[in-house]
Short mmCIF file of C-alpha atoms and ligand atoms in Angstrom, two decimals:
data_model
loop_
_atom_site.label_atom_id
_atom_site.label_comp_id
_atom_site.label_asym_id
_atom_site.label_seq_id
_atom_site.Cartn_x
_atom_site.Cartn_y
_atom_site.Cartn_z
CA UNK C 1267 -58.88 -55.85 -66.18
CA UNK C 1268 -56.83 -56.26 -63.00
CA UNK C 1269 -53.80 -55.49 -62.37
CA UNK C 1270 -53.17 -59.48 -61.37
CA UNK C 1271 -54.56 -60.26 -64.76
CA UNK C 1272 -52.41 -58.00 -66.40
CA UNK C 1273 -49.16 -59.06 -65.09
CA UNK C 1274 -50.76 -62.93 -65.48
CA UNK C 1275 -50.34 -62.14 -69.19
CA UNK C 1276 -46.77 -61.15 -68.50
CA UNK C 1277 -46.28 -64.03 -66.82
CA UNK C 1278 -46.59 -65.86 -70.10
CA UNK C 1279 -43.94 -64.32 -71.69
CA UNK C 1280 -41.49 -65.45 -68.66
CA UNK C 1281 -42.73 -69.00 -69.18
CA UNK C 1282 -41.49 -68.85 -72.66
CA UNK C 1283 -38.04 -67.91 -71.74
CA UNK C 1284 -37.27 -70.11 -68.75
CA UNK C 1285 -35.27 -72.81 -69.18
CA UNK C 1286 -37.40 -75.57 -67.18
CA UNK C 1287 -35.80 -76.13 -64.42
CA UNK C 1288 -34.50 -75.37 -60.89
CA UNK C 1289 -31.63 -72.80 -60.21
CA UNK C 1290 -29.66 -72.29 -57.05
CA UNK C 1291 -30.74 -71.32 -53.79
CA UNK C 1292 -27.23 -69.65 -53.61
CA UNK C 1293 -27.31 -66.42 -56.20
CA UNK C 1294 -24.94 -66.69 -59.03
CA UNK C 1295 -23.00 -63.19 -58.26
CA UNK C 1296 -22.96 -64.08 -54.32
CA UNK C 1297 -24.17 -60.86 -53.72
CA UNK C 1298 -27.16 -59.33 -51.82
CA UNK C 1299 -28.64 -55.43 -52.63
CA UNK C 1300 -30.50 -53.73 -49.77
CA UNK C 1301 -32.20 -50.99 -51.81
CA UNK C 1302 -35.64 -48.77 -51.17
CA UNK C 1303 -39.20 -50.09 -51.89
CA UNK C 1304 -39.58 -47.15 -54.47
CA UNK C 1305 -40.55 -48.14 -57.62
CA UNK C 1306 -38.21 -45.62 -59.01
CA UNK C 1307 -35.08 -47.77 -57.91
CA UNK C 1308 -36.02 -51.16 -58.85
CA UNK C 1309 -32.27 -53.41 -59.16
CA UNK C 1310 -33.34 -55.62 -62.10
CA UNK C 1311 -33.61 -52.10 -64.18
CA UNK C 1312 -30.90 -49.35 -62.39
CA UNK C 1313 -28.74 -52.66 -61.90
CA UNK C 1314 -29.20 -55.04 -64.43
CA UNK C 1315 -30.09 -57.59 -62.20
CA UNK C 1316 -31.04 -60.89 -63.66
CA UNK C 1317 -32.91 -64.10 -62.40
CA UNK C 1318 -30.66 -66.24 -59.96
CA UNK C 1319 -28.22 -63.41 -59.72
CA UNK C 1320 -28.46 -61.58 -56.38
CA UNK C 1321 -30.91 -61.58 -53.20
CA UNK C 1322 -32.41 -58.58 -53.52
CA UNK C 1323 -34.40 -57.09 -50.27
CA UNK C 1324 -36.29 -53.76 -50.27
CA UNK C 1325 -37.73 -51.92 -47.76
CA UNK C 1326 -38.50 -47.66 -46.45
CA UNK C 1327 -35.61 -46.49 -47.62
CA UNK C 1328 -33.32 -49.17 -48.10
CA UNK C 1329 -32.39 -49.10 -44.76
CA UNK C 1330 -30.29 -51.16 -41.93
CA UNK C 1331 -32.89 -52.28 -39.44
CA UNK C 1332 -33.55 -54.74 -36.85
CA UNK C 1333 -35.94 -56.46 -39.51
CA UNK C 1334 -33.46 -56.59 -41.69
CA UNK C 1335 -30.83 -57.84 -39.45
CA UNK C 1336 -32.80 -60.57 -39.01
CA UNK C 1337 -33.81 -61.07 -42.63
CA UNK C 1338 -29.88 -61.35 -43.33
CA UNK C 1339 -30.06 -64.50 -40.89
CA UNK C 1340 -32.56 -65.71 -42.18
CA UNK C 1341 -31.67 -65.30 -45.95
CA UNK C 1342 -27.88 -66.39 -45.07
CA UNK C 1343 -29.15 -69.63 -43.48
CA UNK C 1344 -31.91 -70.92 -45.86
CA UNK C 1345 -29.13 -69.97 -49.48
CA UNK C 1346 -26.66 -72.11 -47.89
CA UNK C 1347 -24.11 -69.75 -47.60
CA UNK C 1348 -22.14 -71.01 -45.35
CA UNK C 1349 -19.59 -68.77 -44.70
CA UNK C 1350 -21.28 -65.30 -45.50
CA UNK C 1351 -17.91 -63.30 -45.81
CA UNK C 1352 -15.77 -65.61 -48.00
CA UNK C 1353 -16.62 -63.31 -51.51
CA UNK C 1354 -20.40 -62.50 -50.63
CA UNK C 1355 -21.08 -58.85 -51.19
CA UNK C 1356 -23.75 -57.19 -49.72
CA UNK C 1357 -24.69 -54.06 -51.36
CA UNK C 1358 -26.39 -51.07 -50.10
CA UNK C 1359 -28.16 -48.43 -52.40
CA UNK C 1360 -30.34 -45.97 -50.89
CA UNK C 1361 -31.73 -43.24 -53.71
CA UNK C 1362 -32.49 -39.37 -53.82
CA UNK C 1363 -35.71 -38.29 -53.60
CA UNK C 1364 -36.26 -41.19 -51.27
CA UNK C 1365 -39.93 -40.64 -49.22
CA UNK C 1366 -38.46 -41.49 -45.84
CA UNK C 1367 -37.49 -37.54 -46.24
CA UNK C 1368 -41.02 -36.64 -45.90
CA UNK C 1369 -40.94 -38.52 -42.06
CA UNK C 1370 -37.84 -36.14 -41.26
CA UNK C 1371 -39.89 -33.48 -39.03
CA UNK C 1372 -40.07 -34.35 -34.88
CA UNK C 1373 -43.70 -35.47 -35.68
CA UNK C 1374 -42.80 -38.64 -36.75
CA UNK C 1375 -39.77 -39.27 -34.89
CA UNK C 1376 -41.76 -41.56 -32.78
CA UNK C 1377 -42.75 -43.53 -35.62
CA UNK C 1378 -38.82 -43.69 -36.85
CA UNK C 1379 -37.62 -44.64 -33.44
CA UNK C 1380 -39.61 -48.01 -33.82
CA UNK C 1381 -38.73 -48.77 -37.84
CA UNK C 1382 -34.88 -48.49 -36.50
CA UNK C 1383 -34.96 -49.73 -32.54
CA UNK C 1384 -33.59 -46.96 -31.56
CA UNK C 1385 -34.66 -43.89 -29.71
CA UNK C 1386 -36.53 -40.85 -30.36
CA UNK C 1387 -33.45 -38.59 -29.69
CA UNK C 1388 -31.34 -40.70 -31.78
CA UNK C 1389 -33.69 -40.42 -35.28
CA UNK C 1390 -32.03 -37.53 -36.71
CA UNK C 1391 -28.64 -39.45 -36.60
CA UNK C 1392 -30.50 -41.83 -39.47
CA UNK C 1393 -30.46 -38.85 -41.79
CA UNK C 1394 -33.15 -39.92 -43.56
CA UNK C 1395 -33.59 -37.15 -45.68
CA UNK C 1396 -29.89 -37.45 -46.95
CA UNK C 1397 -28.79 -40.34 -48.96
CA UNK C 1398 -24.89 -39.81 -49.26
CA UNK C 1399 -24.84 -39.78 -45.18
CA UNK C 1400 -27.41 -42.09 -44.64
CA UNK C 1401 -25.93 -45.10 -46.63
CA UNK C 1402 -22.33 -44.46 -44.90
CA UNK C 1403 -24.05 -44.79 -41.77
CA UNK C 1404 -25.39 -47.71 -42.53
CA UNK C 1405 -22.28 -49.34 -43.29
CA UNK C 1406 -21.12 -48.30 -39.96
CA UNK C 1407 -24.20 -50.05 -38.46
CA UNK C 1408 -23.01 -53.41 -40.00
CA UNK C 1409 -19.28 -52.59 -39.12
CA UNK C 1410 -20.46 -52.26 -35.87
CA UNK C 1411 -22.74 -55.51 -35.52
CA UNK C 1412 -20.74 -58.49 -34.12
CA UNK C 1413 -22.89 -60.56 -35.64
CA UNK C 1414 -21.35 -59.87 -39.46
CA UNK C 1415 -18.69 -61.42 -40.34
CA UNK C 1416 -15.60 -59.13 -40.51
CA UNK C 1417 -14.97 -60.52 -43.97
CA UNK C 1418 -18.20 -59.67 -45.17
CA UNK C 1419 -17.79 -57.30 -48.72
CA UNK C 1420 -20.35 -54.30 -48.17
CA UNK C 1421 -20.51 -51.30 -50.68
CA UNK C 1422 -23.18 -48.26 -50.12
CA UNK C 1423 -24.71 -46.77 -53.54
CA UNK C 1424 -26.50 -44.05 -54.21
CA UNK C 1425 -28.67 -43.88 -57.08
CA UNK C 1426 -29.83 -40.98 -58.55
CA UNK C 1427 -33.78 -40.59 -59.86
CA UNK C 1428 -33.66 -37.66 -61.90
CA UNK C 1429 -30.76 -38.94 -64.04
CA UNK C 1430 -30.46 -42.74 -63.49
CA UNK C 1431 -26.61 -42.96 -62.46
CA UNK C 1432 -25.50 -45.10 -59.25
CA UNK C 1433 -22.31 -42.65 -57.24
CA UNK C 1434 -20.54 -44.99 -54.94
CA UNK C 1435 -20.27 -43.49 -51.48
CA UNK C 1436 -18.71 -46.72 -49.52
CA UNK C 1437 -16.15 -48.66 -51.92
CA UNK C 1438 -16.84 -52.32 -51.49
CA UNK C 1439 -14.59 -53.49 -48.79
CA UNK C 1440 -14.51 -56.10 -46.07
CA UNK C 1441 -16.41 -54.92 -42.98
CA UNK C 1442 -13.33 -55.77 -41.06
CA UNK C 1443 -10.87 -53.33 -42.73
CA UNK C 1444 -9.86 -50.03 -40.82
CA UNK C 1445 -11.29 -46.67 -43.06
ZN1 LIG Q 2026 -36.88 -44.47 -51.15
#
């Protein structure tokens, strides 16, 4: 049996349960998590995330990139939200244990330099091989973007795999407010 087939069965059970028709486009909690790929961290378990409630995009690390600049344009235009800050909070929750650690030596800075559009020399300023710091710096990427709107809620989590609690490193505020 595949792995398609299997979750095809799963599938089934959904059906069941959904109510038959057409939610949203705009999430019900206005919010959007950035979080890792890892299956370790997945929102709809570590945050209770439910159907229709948040825009949820993964990627290495849960990290601010170019891609996921543009993603947020994207995302922002096609939900019809039409004013991004007024109460939409985007949250960011980057995880220990995370695998971008293992692309921390100079071998792979090359490689790093092109997931963030940035340069070699700059890679180790990601700290990607420490969670706490990299999710604060990541906020200050978005503070720094003139593109977000200064009203804009952001919060950086980090969640922890070996014991399942969330620590919150960047308090949700507006990206506009002095720290
Ligand atoms: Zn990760």
């Amino acid at each position: 049996v595949s792995v398609t087939q299997a979750l095809l069965e799963r599938n089934a059970v959904h059906v069941a349960k959904h109510p038959g028709k057409t939610a949203s486009l705009e999430p019900t909690l206005r919010a959007l998590v950035l979080t890792c790929a890892d299956h370790r961290v997945d929102p709809a378990q570590t945050l209770g995330i439910q159907l229709n409630e948040a825009v949820v995009l993964r990627n290495a690390g849960g990290r601010i990139t170019p891609e996921v600049l543009h993603e947020l344009a994207v995302l922002v235009t096609i939900a019809a939200i039409e004013e991004l800050g007024s109460g939409f909070e985007l949250i960011l929750m980057q995880h220990t244990d995370c695998g971008m650690a293992r692309l921390s030596g100079p071998e792979h800075q090359n490689l790093l330099a092109g997931y963030f559009g940035i340069e070699p020399e700059e890679v180790p300023g990601r700290k990607v091989a420490d969670p706490v710091a990299a999710v604060q710096i990541d906020v200050e990427q978005l503070r720094g973007n003139p593109f977000m709107p200064s009203t804009l809620q952001v919060s950086g989590l980090v969640y922890d795999v070996e014991n399942g609690h969330v620590a919150v490193v960047a308090e949700p505020a507006p990206l506009g407010d002095a720290r």
